[in-house]
Every structure is written in structure tokens, then in C-alpha cells.
PDB file of C-alpha atoms and ligand atoms in Angstrom:
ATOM      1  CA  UNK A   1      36.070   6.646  14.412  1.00  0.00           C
ATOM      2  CA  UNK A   2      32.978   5.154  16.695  1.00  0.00           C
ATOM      3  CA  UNK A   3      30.712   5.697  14.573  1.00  0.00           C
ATOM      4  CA  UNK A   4      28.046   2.939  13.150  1.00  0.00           C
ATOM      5  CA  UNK A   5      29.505   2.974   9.443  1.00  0.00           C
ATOM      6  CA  UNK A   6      33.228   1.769  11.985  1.00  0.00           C
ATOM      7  CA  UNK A   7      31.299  -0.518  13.480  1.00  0.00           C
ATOM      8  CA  UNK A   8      29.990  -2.458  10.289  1.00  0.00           C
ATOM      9  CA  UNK A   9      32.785  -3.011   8.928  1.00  0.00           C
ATOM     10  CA  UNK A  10      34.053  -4.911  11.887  1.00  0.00           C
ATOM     11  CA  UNK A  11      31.148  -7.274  11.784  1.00  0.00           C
ATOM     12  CA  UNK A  12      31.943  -7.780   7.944  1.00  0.00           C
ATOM     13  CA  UNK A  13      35.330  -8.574   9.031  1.00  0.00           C
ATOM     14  CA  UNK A  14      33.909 -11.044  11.333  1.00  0.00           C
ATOM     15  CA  UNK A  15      32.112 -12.329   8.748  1.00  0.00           C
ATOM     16  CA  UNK A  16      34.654 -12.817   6.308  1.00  0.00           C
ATOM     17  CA  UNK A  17      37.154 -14.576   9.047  1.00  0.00           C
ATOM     18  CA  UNK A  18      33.867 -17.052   9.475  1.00  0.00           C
ATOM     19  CA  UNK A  19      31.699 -16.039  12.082  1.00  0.00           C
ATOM     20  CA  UNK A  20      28.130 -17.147  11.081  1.00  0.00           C
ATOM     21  CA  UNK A  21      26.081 -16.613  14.435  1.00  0.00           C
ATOM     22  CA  UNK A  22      23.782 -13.628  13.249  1.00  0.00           C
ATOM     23  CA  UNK A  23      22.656 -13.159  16.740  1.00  0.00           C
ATOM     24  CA  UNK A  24      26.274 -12.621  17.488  1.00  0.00           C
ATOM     25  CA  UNK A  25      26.866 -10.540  14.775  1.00  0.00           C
ATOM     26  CA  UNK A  26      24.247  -8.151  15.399  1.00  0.00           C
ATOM     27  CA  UNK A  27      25.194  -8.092  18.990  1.00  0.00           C
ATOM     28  CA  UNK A  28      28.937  -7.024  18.100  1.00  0.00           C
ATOM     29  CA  UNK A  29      27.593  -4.821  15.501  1.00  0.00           C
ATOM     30  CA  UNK A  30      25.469  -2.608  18.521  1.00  0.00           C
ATOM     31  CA  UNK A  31      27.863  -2.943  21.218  1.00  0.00           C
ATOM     32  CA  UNK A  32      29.892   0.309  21.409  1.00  0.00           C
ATOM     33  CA  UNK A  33      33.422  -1.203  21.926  1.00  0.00           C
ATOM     34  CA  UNK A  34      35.087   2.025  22.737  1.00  0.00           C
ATOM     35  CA  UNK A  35      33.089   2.705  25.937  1.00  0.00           C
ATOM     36  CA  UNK A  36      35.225  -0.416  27.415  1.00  0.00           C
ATOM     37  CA  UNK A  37      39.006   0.842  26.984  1.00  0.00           C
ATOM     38  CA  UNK A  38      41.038   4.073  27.475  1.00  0.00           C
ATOM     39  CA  UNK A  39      39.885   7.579  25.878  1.00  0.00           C
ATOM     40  CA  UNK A  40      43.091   7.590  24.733  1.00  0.00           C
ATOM     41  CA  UNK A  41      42.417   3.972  22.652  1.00  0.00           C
ATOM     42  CA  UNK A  42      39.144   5.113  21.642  1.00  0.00           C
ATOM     43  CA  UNK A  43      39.897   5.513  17.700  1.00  0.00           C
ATOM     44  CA  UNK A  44      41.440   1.799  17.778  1.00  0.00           C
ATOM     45  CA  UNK A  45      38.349  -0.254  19.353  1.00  0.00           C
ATOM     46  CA  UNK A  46      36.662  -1.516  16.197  1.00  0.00           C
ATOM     47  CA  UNK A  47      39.699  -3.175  14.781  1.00  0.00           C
ATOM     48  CA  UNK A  48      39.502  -7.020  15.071  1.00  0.00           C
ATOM     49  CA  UNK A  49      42.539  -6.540  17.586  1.00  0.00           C
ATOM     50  CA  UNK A  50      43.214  -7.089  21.666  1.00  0.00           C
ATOM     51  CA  UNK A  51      44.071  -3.750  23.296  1.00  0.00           C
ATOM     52  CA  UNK A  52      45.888  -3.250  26.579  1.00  0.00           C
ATOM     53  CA  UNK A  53      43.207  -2.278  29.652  1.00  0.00           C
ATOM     54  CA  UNK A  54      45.826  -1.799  32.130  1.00  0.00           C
ATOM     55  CA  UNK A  55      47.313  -3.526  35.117  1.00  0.00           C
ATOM     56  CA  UNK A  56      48.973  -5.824  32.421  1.00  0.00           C
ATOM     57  CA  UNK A  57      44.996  -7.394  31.039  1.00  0.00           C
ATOM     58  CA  UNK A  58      43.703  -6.914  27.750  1.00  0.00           C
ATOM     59  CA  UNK A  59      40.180  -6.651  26.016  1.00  0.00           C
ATOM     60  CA  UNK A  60      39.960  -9.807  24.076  1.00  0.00           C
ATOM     61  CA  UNK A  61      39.565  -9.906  19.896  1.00  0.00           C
ATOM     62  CA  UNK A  62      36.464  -9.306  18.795  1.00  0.00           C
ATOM     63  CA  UNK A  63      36.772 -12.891  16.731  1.00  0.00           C
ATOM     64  CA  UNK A  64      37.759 -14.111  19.752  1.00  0.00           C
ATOM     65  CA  UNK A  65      34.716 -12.811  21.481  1.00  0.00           C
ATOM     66  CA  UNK A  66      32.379 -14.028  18.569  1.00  0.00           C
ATOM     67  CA  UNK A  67      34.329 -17.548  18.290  1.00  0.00           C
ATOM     68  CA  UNK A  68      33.267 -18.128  22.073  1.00  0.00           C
ATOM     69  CA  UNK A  69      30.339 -16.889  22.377  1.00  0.00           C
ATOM     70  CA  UNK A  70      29.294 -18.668  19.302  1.00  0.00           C
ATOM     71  CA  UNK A  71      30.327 -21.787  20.561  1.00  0.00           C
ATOM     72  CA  UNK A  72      28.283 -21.589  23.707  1.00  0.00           C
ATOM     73  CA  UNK A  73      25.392 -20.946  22.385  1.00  0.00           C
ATOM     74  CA  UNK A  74      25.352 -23.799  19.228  1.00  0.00           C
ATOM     75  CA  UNK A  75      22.294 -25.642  21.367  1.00  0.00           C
ATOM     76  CA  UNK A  76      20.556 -22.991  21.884  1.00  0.00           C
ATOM     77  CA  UNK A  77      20.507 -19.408  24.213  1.00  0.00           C
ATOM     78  CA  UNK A  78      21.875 -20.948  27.190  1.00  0.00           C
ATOM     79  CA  UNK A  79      19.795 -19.581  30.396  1.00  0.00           C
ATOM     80  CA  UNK A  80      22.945 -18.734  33.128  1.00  0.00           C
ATOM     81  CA  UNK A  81      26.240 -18.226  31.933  1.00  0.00           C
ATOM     82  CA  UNK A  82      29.241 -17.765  33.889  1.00  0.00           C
ATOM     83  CA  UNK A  83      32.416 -15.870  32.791  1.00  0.00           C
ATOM     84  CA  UNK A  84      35.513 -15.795  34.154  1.00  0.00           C
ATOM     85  CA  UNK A  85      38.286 -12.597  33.390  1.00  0.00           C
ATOM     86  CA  UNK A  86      35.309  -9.795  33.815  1.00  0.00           C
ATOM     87  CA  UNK A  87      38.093  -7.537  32.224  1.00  0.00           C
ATOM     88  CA  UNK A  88      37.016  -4.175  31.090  1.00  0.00           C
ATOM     89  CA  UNK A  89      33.196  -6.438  30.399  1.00  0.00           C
ATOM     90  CA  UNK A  90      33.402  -6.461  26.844  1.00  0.00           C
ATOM     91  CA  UNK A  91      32.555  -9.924  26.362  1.00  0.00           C
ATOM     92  CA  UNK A  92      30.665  -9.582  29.543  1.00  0.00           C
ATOM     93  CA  UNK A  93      27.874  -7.444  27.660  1.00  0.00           C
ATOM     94  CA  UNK A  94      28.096  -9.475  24.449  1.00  0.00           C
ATOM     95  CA  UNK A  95      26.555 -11.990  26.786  1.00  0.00           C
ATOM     96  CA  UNK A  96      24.552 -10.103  28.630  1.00  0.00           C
ATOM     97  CA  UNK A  97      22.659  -9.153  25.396  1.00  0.00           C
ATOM     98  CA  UNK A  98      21.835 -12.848  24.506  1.00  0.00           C
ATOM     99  CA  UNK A  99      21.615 -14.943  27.611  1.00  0.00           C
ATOM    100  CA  UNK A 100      19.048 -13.777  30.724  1.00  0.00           C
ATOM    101  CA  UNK A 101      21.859 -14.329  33.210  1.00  0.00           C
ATOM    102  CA  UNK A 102      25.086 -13.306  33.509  1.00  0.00           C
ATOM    103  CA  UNK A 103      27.893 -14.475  36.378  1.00  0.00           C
ATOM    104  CA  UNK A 104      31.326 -12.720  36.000  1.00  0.00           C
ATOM    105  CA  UNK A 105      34.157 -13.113  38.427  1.00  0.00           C
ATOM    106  CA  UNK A 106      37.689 -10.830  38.185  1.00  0.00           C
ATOM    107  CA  UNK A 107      40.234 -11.208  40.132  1.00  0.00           C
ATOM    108  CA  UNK A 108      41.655  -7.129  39.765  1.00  0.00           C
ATOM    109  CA  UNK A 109      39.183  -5.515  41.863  1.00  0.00           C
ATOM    110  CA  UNK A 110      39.820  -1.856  39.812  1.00  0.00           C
ATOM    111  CA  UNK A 111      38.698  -3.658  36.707  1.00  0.00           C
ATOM    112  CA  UNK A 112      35.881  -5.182  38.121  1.00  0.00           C
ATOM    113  CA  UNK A 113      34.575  -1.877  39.492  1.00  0.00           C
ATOM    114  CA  UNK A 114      34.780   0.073  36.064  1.00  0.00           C
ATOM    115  CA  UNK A 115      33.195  -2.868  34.479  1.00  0.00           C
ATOM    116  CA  UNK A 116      30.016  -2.593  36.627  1.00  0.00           C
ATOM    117  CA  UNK A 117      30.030   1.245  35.801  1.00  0.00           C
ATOM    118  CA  UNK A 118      30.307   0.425  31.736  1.00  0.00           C
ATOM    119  CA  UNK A 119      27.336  -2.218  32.973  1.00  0.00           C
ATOM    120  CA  UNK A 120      25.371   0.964  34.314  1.00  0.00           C
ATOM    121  CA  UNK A 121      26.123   3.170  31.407  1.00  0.00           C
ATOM    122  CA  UNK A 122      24.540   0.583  28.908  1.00  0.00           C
ATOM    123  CA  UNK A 123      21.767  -0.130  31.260  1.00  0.00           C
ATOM    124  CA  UNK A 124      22.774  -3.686  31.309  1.00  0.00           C
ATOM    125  CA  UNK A 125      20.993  -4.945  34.668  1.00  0.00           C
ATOM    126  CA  UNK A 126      21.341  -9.045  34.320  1.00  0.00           C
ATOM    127  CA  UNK A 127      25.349  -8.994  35.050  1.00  0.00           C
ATOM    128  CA  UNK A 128      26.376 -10.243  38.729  1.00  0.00           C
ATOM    129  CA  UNK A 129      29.939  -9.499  39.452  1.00  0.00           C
ATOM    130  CA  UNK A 130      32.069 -11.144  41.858  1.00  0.00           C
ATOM    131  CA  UNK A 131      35.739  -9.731  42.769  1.00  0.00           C
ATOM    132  CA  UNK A 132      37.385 -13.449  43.665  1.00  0.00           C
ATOM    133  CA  UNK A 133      40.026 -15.569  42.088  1.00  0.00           C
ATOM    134  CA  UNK A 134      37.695 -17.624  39.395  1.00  0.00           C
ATOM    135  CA  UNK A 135      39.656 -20.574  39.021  1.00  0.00           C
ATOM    136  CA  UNK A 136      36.949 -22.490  41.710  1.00  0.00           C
ATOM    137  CA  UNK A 137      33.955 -20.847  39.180  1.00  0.00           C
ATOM    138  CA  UNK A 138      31.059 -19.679  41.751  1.00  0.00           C
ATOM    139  CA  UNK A 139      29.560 -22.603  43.065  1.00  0.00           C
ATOM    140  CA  UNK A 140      26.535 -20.918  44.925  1.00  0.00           C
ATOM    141  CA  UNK A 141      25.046 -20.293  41.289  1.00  0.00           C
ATOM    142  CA  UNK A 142      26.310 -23.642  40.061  1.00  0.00           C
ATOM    143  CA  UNK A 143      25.141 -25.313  37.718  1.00  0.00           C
ATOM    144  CA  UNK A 144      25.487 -23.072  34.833  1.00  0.00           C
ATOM    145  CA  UNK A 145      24.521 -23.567  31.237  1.00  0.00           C
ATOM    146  CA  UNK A 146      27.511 -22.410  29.941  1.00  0.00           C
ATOM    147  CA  UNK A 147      31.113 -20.735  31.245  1.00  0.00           C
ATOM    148  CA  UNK A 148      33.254 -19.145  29.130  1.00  0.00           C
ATOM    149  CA  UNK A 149      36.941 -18.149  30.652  1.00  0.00           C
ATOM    150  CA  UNK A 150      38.977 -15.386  29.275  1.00  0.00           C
ATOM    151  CA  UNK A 151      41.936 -16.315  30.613  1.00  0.00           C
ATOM    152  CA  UNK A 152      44.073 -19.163  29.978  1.00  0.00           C
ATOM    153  CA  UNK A 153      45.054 -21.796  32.831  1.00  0.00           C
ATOM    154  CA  UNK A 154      47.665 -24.591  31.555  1.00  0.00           C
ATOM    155  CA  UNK A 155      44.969 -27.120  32.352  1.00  0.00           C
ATOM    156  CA  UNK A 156      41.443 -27.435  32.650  1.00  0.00           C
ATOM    157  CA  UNK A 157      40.383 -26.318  36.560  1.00  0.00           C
ATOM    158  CA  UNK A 158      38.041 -29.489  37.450  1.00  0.00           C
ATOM    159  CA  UNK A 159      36.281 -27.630  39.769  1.00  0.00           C
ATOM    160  CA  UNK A 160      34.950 -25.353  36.969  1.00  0.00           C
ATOM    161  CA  UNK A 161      33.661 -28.621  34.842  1.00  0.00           C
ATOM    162  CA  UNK A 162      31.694 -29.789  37.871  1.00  0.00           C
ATOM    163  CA  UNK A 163      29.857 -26.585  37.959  1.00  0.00           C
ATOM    164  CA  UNK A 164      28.181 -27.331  34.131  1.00  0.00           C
ATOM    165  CA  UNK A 165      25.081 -28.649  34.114  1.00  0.00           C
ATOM    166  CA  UNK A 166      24.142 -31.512  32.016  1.00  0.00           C
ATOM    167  CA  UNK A 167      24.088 -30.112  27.962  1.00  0.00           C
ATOM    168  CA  UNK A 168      26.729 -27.415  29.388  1.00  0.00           C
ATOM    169  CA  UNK A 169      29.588 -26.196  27.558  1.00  0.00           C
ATOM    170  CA  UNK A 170      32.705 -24.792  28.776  1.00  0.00           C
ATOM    171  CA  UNK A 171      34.906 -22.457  26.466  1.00  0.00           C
ATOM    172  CA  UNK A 172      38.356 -22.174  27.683  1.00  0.00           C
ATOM    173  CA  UNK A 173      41.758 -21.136  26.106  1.00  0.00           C
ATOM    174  CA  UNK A 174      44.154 -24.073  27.884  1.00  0.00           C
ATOM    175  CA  UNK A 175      47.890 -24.363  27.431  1.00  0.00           C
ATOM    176  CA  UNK A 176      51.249 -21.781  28.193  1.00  0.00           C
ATOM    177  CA  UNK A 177      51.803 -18.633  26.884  1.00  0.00           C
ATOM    178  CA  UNK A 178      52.354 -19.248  22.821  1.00  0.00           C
ATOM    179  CA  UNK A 179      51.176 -22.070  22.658  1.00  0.00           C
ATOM    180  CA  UNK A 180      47.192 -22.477  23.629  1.00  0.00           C
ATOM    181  CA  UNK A 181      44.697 -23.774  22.325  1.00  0.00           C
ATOM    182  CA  UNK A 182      40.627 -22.714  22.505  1.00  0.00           C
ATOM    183  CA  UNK A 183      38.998 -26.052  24.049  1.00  0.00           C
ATOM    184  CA  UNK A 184      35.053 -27.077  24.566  1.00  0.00           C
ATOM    185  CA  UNK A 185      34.010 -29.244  26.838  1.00  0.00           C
ATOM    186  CA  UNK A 186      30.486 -30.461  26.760  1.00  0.00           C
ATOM    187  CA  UNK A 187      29.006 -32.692  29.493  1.00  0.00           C
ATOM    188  CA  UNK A 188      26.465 -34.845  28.375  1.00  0.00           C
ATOM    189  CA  UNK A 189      24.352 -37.370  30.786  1.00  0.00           C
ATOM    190  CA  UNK A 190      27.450 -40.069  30.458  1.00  0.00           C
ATOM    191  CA  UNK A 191      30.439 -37.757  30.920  1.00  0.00           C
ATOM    192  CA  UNK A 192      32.101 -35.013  28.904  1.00  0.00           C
ATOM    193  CA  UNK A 193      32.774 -34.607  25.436  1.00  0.00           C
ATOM    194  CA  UNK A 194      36.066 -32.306  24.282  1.00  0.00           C
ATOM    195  CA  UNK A 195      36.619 -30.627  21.460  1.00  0.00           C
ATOM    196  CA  UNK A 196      39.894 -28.737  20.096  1.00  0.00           C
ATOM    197  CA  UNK A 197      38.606 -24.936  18.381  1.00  0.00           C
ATOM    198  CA  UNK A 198      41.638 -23.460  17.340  1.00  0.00           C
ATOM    199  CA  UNK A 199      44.933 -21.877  18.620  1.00  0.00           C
ATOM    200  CA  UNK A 200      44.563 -18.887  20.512  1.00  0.00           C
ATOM    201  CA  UNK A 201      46.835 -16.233  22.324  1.00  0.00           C
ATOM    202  CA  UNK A 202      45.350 -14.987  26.000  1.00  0.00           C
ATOM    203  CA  UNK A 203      46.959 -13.872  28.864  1.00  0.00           C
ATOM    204  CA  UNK A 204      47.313 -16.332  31.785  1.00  0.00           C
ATOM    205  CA  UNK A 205      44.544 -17.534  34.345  1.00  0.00           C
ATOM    206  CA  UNK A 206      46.240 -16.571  37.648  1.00  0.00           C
ATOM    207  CA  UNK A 207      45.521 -17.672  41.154  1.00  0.00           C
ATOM    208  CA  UNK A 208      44.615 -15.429  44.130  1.00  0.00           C
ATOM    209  CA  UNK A 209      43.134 -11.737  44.375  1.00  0.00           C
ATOM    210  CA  UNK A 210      44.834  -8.753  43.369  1.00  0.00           C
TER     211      UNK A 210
HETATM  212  N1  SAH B 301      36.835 -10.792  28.846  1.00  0.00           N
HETATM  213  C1  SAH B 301      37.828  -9.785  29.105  1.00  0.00           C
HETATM  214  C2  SAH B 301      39.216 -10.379  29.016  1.00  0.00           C
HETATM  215  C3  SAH B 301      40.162  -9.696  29.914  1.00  0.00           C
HETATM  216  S1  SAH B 301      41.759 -10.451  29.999  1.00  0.00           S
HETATM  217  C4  SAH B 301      37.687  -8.627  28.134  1.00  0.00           C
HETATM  218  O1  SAH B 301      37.310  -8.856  26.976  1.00  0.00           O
HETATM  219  O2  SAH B 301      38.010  -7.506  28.504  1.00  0.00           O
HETATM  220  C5  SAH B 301      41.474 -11.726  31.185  1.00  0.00           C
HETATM  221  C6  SAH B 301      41.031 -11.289  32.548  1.00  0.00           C
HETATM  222  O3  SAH B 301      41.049 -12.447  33.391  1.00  0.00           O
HETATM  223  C7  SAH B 301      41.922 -10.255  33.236  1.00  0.00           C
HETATM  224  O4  SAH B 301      41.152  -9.152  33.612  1.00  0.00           O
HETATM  225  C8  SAH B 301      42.477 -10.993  34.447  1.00  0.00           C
HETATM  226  O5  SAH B 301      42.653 -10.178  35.589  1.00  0.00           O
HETATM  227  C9  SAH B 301      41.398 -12.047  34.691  1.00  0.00           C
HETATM  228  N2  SAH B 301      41.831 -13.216  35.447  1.00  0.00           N
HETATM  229  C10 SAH B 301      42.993 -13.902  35.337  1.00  0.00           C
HETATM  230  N3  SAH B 301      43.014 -14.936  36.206  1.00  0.00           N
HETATM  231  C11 SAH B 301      41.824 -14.892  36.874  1.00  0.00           C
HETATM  232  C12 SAH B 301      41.250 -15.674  37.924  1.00  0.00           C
HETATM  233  N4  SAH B 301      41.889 -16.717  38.454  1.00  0.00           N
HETATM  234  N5  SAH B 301      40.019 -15.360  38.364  1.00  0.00           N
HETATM  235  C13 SAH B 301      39.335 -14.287  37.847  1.00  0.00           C
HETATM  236  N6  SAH B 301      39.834 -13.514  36.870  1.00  0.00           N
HETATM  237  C14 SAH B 301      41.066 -13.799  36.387  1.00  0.00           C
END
């Protein structure tokens, strides 16, 4: 059920729902989804599906995962890329496995610590965690080339726009529960330039620690 033949056929799934990136594609196709949820959820992590992680988060959809990462890097690899919603890391190592540097802030300390273990296991070494409410971004690494949030707020966080550098691109599900959609936001030398994706189903951006 984890095998590679499993793990094909989600890429050509990918594929057919039109993901075209082949650098994310082979990325997905390597990445050994099942490490990142439950034993007991094991058999179910190479359908094109969110699964439950616990504490009331889930592991985004692997189109989901391709549709953003895609997005950010359209210009190019970009160099520092924060995320915020570590989660169980899943998209987390997708970028780790493209980009040199990786910034991830979680707000659920638990899942934060079995992410960095997943992070060990797959000898990924260019992921920086931070256990913080993410809504603010991480301004000592600011700017960043790129930030992708997994987590949807009702309405852009500014602070998290300032921290894009100029040619950045921020990927963020924005709207209530139902009814989101997947936003870019690209700041160019003379402001920022937004872009609609496509609707999109995420669990909230919260405030606070937990
Ligand atoms: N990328 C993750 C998605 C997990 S779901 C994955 O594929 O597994 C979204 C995550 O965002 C949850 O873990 C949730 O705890 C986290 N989150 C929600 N609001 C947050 C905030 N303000 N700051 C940091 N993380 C937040």
C-alpha cells in the first residue's frame, strides 16, 4: 500500500487533475507520504485526499500541496521560503526538497515536535521550525522569497505581505469555512499584484499558541 507502484499513480492523478510542475511531480512522487500520519492511516496516504493528524489539523491534499507549491515557484526556485501550519511537515518537505531554505512556524507544539522527528528520519537538514502563532510570519528571517500558509485566515494578515521581498509570492487559502478561496499575492517594485487560484477547503488560521 506504500509502495512506489502506490505512489505513481498518485502523481498520474496529479497529472491528470493538471499539475504540470515536473519538479513537483517528481518531488511528490519520492516523498513517502505515509511516514507523516498515523500507522493506523498508513494504507490511505497516497490517495489525493486530506487525512485527520490529530488535535482537530489535517495533512493537506496532495493537489493542494502541488497547486501551492507550484505557484510559488512559477519565477523560478525561490531561495527562503516560509510556511505557515508546519502540520505533520508534509508540505514542509515538499519544500524542503526544492528550495535551500525552509522557515515553518506551528502553533500546536506536539505537531511541531513530530514534524522535526519526520524532518530527521528523511535527513532533511534545511527546515527551521518555530512553535509560535504564525499569523505575524517570522520577521527576524524576513524578507522571504516566498510564504505559503496552510491555514486559512478570513483575510490576508498584512504583516505577513510585508515580510515578501520584492518578486515574492504569497500562497494563502483566505475566506470562512466553505467558502475560501486559494489567493497569490505577488509584490512587485510598485506594489502587489493578486490573483484568485481556485476554491479551496482548509481548516482555519487561528490566533495564539496551543
Ligand atoms: N501543511 C500542513 C497543514 C496542516 S493543517 C500539512 O500538510 O500537514 C494547518 C496547520 O496550521 C495546523 O497544524 C494548525 O495548527 C496550523 N495553524 C493554524 N493557525 C496557525 C497559526 N496562527 N500559526 C501557526 N500555525 C497555525
Amino acid at each position: 500500500m506504500t509502495s512506489q507502484r502506490t505512489r505513481d499513480r498518485l502523481v498520474k492523478r496529479l497529472r491528470d487533475e493538471g499539475v504540470c510542475d515536473e519538479r513537483v511531480l517528481q518531488v511528490i512522487g519520492n516523498t513517502p507520504r505515509h511516514i507523516f500520519v498515523d500507522e493506523a492511516l498508513a494504507s490511505r496516504a497516497y490517495e489525493d485526499t486530506a487525512l485527520p493528524i490529530g488535535h482537530g489539523q489535517t495533512i493537506s491534499q496532495p493537489y493542494i500541496v502541488a497547486r501551492m507549491t507550484e505557484a510559488v515557484m512559477m519565477d523560478g526556485v525561490p531561495e527562503r521560503v516560509l510556511e505557515i501550519g508546519t502540520g505533520s511537515g508534509y508540505q514542509t518537505a515538499i519544500l524542503a526538497q526544492l528550495s535551500p531554505r525552509i522557515f515553518s512556524v506551528e502553533r500546536i507544539q506536539a505537531l511541531s515536535d513530530l514534524a522535526k522527528r519526520r524532518f530527521e528520519l528523511l535527513g532533511l537538514r534545511n527546515i527551521r521550525l518555530k512553535y509560535s502563532d504564525g499569523t505575524m510570519g517570522w520577521s527576524e528571517q524576513a524578507p522571504f522569497d516566498a510564504i505559503v500558509v496552510t491555514a486559512a485566515p478570513l483575510e490576508v494578515p498584512q504583516g505577513l505581505v510585508e515580510q515578501l521581498g520584492v518578486g515574492g509570492r504569497l500562497v494563502i487559502p483566505v475566506g470562512p469555512s466553505g467558502d475560501q478561496i486559494l489567493t497569490m499575492i505577488k509584490r512587485t517594485r510598485e506594489g502587489f499584484e493578486t490573483t484568485e487560484l481556485e476554491r479551496v477547503s482548509f481548516v482555519p488560521l487561528l490566533g495564539g499558541r496551543s
